[in-house]
Coordinates of C-alpha atoms in Angstrom, one line a residue:
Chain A
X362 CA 108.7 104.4 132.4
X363 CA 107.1 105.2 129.2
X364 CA 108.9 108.4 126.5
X365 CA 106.5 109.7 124.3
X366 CA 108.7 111.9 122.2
X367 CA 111.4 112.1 124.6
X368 CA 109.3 112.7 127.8
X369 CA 108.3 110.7 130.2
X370 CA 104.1 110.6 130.2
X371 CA 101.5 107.9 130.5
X372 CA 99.6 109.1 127.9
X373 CA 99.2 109.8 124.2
X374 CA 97.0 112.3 122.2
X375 CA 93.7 110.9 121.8
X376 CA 93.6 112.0 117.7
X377 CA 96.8 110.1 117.1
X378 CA 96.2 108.1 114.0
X379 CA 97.9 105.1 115.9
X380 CA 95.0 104.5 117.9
X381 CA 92.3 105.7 114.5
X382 CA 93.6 104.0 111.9
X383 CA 96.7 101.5 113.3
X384 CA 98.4 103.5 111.0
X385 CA 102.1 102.6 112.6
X386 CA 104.5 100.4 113.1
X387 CA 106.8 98.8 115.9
X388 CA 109.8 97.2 117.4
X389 CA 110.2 94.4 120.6
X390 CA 114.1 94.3 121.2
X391 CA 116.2 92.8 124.3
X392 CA 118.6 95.3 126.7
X393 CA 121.0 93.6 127.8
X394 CA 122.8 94.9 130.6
X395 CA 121.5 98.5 129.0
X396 CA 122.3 97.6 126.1
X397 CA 119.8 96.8 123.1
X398 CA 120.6 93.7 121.1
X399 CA 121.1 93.7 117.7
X400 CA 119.7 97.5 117.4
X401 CA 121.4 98.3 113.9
X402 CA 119.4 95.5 112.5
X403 CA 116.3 96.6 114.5
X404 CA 116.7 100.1 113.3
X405 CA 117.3 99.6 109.8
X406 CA 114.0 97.3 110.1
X407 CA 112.3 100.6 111.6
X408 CA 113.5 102.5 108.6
X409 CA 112.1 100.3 106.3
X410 CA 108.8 99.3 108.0
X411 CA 108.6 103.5 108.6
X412 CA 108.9 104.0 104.8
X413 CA 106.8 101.3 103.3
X414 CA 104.0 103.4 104.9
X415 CA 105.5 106.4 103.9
X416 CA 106.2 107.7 107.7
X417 CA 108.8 109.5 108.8
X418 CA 111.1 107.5 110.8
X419 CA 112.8 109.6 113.7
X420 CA 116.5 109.7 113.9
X421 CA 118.4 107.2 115.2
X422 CA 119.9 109.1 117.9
X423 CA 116.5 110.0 119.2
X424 CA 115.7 106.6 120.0
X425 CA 119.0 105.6 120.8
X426 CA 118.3 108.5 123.6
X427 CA 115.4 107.2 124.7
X428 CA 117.0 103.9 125.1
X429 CA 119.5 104.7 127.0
X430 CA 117.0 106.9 129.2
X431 CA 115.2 103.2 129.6
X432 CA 118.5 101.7 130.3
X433 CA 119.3 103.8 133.3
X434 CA 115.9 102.6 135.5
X435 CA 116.4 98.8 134.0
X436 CA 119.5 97.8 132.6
X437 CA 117.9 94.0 131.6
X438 CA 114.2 94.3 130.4
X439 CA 112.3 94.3 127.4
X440 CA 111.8 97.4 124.6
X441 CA 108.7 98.3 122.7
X442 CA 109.2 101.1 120.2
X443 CA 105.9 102.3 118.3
X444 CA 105.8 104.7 115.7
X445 CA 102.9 106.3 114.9
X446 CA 102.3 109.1 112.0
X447 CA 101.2 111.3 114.7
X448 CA 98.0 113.5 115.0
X449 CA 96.0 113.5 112.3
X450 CA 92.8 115.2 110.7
X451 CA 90.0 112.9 110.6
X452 CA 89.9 110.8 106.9
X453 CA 92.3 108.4 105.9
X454 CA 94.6 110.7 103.6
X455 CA 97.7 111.7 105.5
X456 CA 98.3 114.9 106.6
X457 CA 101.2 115.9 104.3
X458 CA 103.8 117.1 107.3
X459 CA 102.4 115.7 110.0
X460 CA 104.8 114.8 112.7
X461 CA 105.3 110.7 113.4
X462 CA 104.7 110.3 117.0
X463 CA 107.3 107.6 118.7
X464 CA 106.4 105.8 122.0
X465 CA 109.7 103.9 124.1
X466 CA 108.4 101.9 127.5
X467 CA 110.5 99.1 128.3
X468 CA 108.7 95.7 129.7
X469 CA 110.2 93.1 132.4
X470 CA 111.0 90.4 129.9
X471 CA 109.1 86.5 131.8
X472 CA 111.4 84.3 133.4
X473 CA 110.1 81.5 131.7
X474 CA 111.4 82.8 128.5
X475 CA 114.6 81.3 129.3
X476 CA 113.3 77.9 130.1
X477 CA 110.7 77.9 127.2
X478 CA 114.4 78.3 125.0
X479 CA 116.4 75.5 127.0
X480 CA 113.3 73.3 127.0
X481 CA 111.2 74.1 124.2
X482 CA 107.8 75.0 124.4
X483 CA 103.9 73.3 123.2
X484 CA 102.4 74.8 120.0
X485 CA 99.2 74.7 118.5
X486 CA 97.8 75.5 115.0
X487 CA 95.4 78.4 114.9
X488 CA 92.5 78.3 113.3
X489 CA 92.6 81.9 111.9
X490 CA 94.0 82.2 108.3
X491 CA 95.9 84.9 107.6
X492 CA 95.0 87.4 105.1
X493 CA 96.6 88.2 101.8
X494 CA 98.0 91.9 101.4
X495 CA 101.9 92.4 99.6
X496 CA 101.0 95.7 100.0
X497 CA 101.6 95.4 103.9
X498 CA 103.5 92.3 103.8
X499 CA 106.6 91.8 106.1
X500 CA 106.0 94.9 108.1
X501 CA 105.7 95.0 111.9
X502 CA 102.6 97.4 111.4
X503 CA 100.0 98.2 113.7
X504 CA 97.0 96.4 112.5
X505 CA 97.5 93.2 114.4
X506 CA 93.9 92.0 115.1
X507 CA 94.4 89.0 113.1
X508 CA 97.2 88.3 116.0
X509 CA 95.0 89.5 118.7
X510 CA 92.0 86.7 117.2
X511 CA 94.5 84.2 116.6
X512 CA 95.5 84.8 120.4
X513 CA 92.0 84.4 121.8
X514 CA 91.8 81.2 120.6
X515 CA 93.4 79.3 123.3
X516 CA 93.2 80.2 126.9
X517 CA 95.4 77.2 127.7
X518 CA 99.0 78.4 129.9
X519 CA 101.1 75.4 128.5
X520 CA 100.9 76.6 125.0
X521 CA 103.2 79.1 124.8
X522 CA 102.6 80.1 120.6
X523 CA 100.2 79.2 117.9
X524 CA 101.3 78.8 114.5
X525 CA 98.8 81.0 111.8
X526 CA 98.3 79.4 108.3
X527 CA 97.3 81.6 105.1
X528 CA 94.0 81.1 102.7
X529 CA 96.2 78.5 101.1
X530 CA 97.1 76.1 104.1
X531 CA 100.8 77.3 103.8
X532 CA 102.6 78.3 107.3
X533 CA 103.0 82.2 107.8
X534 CA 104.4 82.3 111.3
X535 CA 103.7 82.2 114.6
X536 CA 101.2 84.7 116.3
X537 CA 104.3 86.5 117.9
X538 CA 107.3 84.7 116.3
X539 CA 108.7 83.6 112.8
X540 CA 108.8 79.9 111.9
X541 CA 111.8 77.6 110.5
X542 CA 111.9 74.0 109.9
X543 CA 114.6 72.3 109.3
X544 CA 114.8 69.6 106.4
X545 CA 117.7 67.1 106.7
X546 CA 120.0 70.1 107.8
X547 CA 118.9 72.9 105.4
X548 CA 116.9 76.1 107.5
X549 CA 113.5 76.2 105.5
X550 CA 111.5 79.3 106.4
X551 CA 108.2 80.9 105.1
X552 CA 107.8 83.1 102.1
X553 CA 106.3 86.4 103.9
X554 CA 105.5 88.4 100.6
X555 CA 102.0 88.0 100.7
X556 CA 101.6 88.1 104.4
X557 CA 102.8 88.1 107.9
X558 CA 106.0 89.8 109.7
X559 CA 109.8 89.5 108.6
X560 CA 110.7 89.7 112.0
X561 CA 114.7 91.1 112.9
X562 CA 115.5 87.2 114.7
X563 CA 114.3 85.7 111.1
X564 CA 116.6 88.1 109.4
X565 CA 119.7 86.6 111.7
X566 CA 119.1 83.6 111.6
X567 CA 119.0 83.7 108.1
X568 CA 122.3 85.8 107.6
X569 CA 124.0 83.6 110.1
X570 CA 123.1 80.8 107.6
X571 CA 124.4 82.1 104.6
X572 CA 127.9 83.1 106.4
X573 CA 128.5 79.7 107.8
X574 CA 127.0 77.7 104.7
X575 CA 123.6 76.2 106.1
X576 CA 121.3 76.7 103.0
X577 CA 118.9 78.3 103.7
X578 CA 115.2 78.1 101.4
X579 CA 112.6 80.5 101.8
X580 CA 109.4 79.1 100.1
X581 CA 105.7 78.0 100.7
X582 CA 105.4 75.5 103.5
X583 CA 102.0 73.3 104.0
X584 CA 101.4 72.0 107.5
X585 CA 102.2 68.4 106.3
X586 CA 105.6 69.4 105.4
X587 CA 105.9 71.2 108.9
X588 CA 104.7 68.6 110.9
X589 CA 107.0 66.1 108.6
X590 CA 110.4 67.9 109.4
X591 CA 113.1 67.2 111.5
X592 CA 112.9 69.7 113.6
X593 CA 110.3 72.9 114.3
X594 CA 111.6 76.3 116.1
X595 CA 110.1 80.0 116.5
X596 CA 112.2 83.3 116.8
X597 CA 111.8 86.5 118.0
X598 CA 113.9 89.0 119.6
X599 CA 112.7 88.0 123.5
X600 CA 112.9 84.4 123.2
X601 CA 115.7 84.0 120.3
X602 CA 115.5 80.8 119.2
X603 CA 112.7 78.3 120.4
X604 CA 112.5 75.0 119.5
X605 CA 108.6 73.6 119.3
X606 CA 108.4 70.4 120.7
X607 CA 104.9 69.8 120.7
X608 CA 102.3 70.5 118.0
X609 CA 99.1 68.9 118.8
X610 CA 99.8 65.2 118.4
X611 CA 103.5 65.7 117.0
X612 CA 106.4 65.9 119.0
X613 CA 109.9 66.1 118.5
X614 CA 112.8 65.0 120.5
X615 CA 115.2 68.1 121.3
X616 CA 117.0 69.3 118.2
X617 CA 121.0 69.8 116.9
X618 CA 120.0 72.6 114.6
X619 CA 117.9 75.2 116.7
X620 CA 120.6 74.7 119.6
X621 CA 123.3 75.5 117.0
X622 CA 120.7 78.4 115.6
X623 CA 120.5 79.5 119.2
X624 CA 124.6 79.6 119.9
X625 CA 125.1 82.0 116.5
X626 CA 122.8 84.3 118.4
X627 CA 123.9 84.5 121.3
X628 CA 127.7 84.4 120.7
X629 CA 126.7 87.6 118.1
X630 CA 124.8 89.0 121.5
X631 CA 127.7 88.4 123.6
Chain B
X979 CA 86.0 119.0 122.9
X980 CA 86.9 114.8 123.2
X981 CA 85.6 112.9 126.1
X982 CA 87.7 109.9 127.2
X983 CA 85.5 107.6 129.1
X984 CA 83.1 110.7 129.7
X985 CA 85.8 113.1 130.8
X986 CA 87.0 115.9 128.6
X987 CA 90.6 115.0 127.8
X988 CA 93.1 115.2 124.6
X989 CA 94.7 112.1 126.0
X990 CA 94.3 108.4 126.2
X991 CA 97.1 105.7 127.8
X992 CA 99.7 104.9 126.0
X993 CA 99.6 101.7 126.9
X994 CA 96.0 101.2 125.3
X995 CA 95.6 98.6 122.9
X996 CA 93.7 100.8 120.6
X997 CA 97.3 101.9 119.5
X998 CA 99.4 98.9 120.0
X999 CA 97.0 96.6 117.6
X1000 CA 94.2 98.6 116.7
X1001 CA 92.1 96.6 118.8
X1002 CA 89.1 98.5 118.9
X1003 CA 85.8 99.6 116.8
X1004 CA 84.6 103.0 115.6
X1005 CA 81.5 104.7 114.3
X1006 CA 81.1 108.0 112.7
X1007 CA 77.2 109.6 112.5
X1008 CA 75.8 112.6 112.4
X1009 CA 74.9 115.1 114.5
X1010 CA 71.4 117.0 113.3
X1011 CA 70.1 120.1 115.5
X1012 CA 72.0 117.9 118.8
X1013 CA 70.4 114.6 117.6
X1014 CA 72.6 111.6 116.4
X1015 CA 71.2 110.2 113.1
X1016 CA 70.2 106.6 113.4
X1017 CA 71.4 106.1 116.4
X1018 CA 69.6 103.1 117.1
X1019 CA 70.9 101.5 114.0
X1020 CA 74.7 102.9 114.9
X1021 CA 74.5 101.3 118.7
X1022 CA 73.6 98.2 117.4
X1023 CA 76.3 98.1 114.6
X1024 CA 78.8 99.1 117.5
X1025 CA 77.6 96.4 119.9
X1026 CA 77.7 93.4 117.0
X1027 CA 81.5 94.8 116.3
X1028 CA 82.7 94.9 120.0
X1029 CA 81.0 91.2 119.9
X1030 CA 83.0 90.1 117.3
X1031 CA 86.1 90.8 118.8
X1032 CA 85.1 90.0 122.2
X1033 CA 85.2 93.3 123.2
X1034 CA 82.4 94.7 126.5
X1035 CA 80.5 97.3 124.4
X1036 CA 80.0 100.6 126.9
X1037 CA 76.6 100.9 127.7
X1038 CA 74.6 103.0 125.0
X1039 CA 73.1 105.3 128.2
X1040 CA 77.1 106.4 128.6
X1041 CA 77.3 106.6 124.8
X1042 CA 74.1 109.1 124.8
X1043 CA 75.9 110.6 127.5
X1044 CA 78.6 111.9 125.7
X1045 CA 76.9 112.5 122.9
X1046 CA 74.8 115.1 124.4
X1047 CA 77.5 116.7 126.1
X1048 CA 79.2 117.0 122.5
X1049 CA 76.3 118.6 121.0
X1050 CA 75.9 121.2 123.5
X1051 CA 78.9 122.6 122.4
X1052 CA 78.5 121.7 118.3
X1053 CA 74.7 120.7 117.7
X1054 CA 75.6 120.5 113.8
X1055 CA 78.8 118.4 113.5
X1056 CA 79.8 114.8 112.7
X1057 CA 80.7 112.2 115.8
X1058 CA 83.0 109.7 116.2
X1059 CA 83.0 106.8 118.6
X1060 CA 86.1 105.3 119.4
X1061 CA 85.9 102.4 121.8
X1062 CA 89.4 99.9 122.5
X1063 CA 89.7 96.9 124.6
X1064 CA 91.6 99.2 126.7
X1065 CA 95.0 98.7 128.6
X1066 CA 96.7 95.8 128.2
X1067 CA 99.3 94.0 129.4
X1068 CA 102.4 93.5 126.6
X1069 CA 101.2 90.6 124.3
X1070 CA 98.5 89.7 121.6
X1071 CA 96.5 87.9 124.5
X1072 CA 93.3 90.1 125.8
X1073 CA 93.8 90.6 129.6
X1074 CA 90.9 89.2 131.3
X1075 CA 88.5 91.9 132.7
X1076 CA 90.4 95.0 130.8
X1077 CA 88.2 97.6 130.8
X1078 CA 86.8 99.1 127.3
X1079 CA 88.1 102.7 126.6
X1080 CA 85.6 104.7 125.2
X1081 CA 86.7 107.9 123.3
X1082 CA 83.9 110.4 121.7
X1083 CA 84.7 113.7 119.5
X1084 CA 83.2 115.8 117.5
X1085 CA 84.2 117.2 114.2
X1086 CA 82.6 119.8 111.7
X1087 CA 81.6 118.6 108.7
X1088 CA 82.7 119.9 105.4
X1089 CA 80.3 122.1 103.7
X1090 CA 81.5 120.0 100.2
X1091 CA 79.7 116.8 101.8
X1092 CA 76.1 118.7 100.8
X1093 CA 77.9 119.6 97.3
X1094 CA 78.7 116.6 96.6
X1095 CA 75.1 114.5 97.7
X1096 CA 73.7 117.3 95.1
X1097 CA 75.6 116.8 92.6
X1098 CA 77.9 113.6 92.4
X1099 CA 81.3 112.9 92.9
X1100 CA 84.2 111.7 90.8
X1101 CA 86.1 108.9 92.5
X1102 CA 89.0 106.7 91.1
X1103 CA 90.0 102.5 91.0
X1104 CA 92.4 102.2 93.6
X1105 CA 95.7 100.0 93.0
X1106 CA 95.4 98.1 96.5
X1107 CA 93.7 95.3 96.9
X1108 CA 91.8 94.7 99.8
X1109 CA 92.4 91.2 101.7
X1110 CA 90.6 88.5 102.6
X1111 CA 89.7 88.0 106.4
X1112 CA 85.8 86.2 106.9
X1113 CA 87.2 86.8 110.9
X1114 CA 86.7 90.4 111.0
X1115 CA 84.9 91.3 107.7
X1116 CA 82.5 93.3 107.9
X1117 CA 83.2 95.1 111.2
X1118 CA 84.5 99.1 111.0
X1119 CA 87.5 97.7 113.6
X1120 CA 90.9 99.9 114.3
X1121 CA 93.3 98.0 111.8
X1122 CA 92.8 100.3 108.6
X1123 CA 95.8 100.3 107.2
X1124 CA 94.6 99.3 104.1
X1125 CA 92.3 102.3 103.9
X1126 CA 95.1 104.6 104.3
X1127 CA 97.6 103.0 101.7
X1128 CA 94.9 103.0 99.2
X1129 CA 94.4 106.5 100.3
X1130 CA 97.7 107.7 99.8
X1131 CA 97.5 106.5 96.3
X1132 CA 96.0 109.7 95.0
X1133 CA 96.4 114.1 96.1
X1134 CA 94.1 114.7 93.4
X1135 CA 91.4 116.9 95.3
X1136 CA 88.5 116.8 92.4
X1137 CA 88.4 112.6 93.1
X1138 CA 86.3 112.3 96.0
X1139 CA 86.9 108.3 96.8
X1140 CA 88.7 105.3 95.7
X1141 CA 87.2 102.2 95.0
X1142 CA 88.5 99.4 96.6
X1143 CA 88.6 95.4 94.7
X1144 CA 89.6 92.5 96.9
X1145 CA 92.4 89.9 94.9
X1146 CA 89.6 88.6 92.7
X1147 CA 88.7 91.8 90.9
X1148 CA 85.6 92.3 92.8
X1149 CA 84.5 95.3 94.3
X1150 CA 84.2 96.0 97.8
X1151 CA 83.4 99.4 98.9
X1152 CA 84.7 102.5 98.8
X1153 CA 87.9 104.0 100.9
X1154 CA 85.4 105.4 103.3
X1155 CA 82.1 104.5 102.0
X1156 CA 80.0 101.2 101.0
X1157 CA 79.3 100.9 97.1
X1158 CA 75.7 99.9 95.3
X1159 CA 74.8 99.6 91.9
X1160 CA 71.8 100.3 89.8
X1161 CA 70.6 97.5 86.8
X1162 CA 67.6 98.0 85.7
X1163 CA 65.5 99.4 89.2
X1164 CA 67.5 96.2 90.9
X1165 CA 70.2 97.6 93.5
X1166 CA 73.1 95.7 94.0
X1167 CA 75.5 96.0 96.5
X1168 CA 78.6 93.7 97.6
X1169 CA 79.0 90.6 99.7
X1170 CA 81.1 91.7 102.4
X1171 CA 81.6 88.1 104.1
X1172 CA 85.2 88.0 103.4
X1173 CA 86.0 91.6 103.7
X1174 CA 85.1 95.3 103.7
X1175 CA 82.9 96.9 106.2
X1176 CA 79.3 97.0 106.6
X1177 CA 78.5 100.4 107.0
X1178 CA 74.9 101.3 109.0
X1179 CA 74.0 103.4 106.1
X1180 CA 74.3 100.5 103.7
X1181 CA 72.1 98.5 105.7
X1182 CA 69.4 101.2 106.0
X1183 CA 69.4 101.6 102.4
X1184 CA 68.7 98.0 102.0
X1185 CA 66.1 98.1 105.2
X1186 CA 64.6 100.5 102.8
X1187 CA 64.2 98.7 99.7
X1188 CA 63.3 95.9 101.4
X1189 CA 60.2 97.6 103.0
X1190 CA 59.3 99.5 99.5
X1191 CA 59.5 96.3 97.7
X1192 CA 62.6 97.3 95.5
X1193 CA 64.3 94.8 94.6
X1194 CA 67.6 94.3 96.3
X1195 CA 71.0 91.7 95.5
X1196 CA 74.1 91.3 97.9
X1197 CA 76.5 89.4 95.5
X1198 CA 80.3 89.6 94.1
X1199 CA 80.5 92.8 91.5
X1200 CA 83.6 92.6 89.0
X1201 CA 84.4 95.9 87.5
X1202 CA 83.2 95.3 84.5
X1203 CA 79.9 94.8 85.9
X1204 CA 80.1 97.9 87.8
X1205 CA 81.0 99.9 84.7
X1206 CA 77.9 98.8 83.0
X1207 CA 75.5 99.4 85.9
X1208 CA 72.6 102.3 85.2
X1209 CA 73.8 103.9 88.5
X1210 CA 76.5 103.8 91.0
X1211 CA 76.1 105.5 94.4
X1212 CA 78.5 105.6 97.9
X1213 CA 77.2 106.0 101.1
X1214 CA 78.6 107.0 104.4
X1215 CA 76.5 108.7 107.5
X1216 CA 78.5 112.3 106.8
X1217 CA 77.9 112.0 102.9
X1218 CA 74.2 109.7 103.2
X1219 CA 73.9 108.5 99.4
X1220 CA 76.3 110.0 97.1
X1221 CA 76.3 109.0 93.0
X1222 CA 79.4 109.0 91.1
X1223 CA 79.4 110.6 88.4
X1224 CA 82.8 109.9 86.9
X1225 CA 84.8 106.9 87.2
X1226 CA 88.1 106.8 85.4
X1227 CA 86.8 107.1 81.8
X1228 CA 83.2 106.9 82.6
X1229 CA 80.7 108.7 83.1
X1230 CA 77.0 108.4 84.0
X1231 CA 74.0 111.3 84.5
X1232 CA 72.3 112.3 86.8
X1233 CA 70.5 108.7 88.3
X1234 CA 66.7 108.8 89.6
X1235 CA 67.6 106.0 92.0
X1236 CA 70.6 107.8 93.6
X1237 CA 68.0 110.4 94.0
X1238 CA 65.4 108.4 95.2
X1239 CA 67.6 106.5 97.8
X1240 CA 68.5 109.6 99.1
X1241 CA 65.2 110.8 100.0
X1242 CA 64.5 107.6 102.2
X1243 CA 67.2 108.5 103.8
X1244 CA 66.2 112.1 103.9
X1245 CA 63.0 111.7 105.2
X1246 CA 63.4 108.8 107.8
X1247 CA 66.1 111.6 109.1
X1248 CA 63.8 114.8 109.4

């Protein structure tokens, strides 16, 4: 089932500025026995993303509506949420009023998720380097072709994500997750003000950290200092907390930390 | 009147991945008594773009198709070709043998557009800059985000366009136009290797030159530069060649190579 705006409908207008421009943003969430995980922090993420492109984010309650609406026909599956500014005239200045457009299918979420977060999964490096832009840093927007490239670049089932470096060699992420190493038991994660997605999993993790007195550092990390940690894992809101244990020629035995990252999550989801 | 994949429809899937990552290429050309202004040179612009992201170009007897059928109803109007890698499966990977959606409108063209070819334009320095991404500079892709932020920087209606300056200071292009510069009979226009788009009327104006022995130079432009050029001229296919006139503080007359430029264009269009 797929809501545009509350109804049930394949389709979408064909002037929607989502589709001209990628002038949008969205969500991936878990429902959990109908209900969506961690959905305040999810929506105040919408809120923000929504306003740092000066979009009108619908109300709570609507989506909450349309969740639930979701829920009924599959109580465990996978949520995508996109917001769009709507219809617009053609040219890239905003119709002042125009009404944001939101789209709320839900997605069976892959079995193997679940093993790829008790066994850990293969990585590889893209070769893609992320662009610079503050101005869209951190949000879940919908320009992702960098993503999409980064994507094409291995065809190979075993690897489940590949990691995407900025200009500078540093680590931005993975193509559909956020990265953390950890550094003789301190959470180190990449600085996302120049580029990439501050995903709602990263945002967790990190609160969970500061409530149970991990430090945590957010900074600039270069591949060496990747590869040279103690232990490598990738979040999002499908998989949680995924511990890399291959990267090219690296590999890690299985680690203390992501396990213990992925038990704060799920006892919160619980 | 929009034709989806030939067929008159306000609609596309919203599961395309047009909207979920922008993963798609447009072109916008005129329309002149039914006939699609360098057409030839717009197919093959929209051909190398769906190459570059691996995308199957329609064939350009469906484009003509639908291009036709537009200008039976609006003979005089400006086009635009949407084309997306079409439906997709959830994730950044491109399903394998997803079928291109093709989406062509028509749109009148503001009377201002002749206005402002006659007699210059003002446009502004915008604030964002643009970001660096060798991967898919160059091609008018779906992600244009940045176009619309730097957009929404000014309401202003006298300023036409915004320049656009990537993190080094250098200039790029316009919000919706490429950019040359006059010194001394030379025209100068920017590298677009590491970002911006290419338009097909930049590279006619340089086919141009090339053929009437003006001298030509694709290179970085600071500001500063710019500001001390003889000339400085947009063009789009709606607007052709288009000098501005004022630029923040400055201000320049009325150029003979503006002028000139835009009777190659002109001419090779009657």
């Amino acid at each position: 089932v797929i809501l545009v705006n509350g109804t049930a409908s394949e389709y979408i207008p064909a002037l929607d500025r989502g589709v001209a421009y990628g002038d949008g943003v969205f969500r991936t969430l878990l429902l959990d026995k109908g209900r969506p995980r961690a959905w305040g922090e999810h929506y105040a993420k919408l809120l923000g993303d929504c306003a740092a492109l000066g979009i009108t984010c619908p109300h709570q309650s609507s989506l909450q509506t349309d969740i639930s609406n979701l829920a009924r026909e599959e109580p465990n599956s996978g949520i995508k949420i996109i917001v769009t500014r709507g219809i617009g005239e053609r040219g890239y200045a905003p119709v002042v009023g125009a009404n944001a457009c939101r789209i709320a299918l839900s997605f069976p979420v892959p079995d193997v998720y679940k093993k790829y977060a008790a066994e850990g999964i293969t990585a590889r490096v893209c070769e893609l380097r992320v662009g610079f832009q503050p101005r869209l840093a951190g949000v879940k927007h919908l320009n992702r072709l960098e993503n999409v490239m980064a994507r094409r670049e291995w065809t190979d089932r075993s690897i489940v994500e590949g990691l995407l470096l900025d200009g500078t060699g540093n680590v931005i992420g993975g193509t559909m997750s956020n990265v953390f190493i950890v550094e003789r038991s301190v959470l180190v994660t990449p600085d996302l003000r120049q580029c990439g997605v501050a995903g709602v999993t990263r945002e967790r993790v990190l609160r969970h950290a500061r409530v149970r007195g991990i430090d945590c550092t957010i900074t600039s990390i270069s591949l060496q200092r990747l590869l040279g940690a103690d232990e490598l894992f990738v979040t999002n809101s499908l998989m949680g907390a995924c511990q890399v244990r291959i990267l090219g020629e690296k590999s890690w035995a299985a680690g203390n930390m992501t396990h213990t990252v992925r038990r704060w999550l799920d006892d919160e989801d619980r």
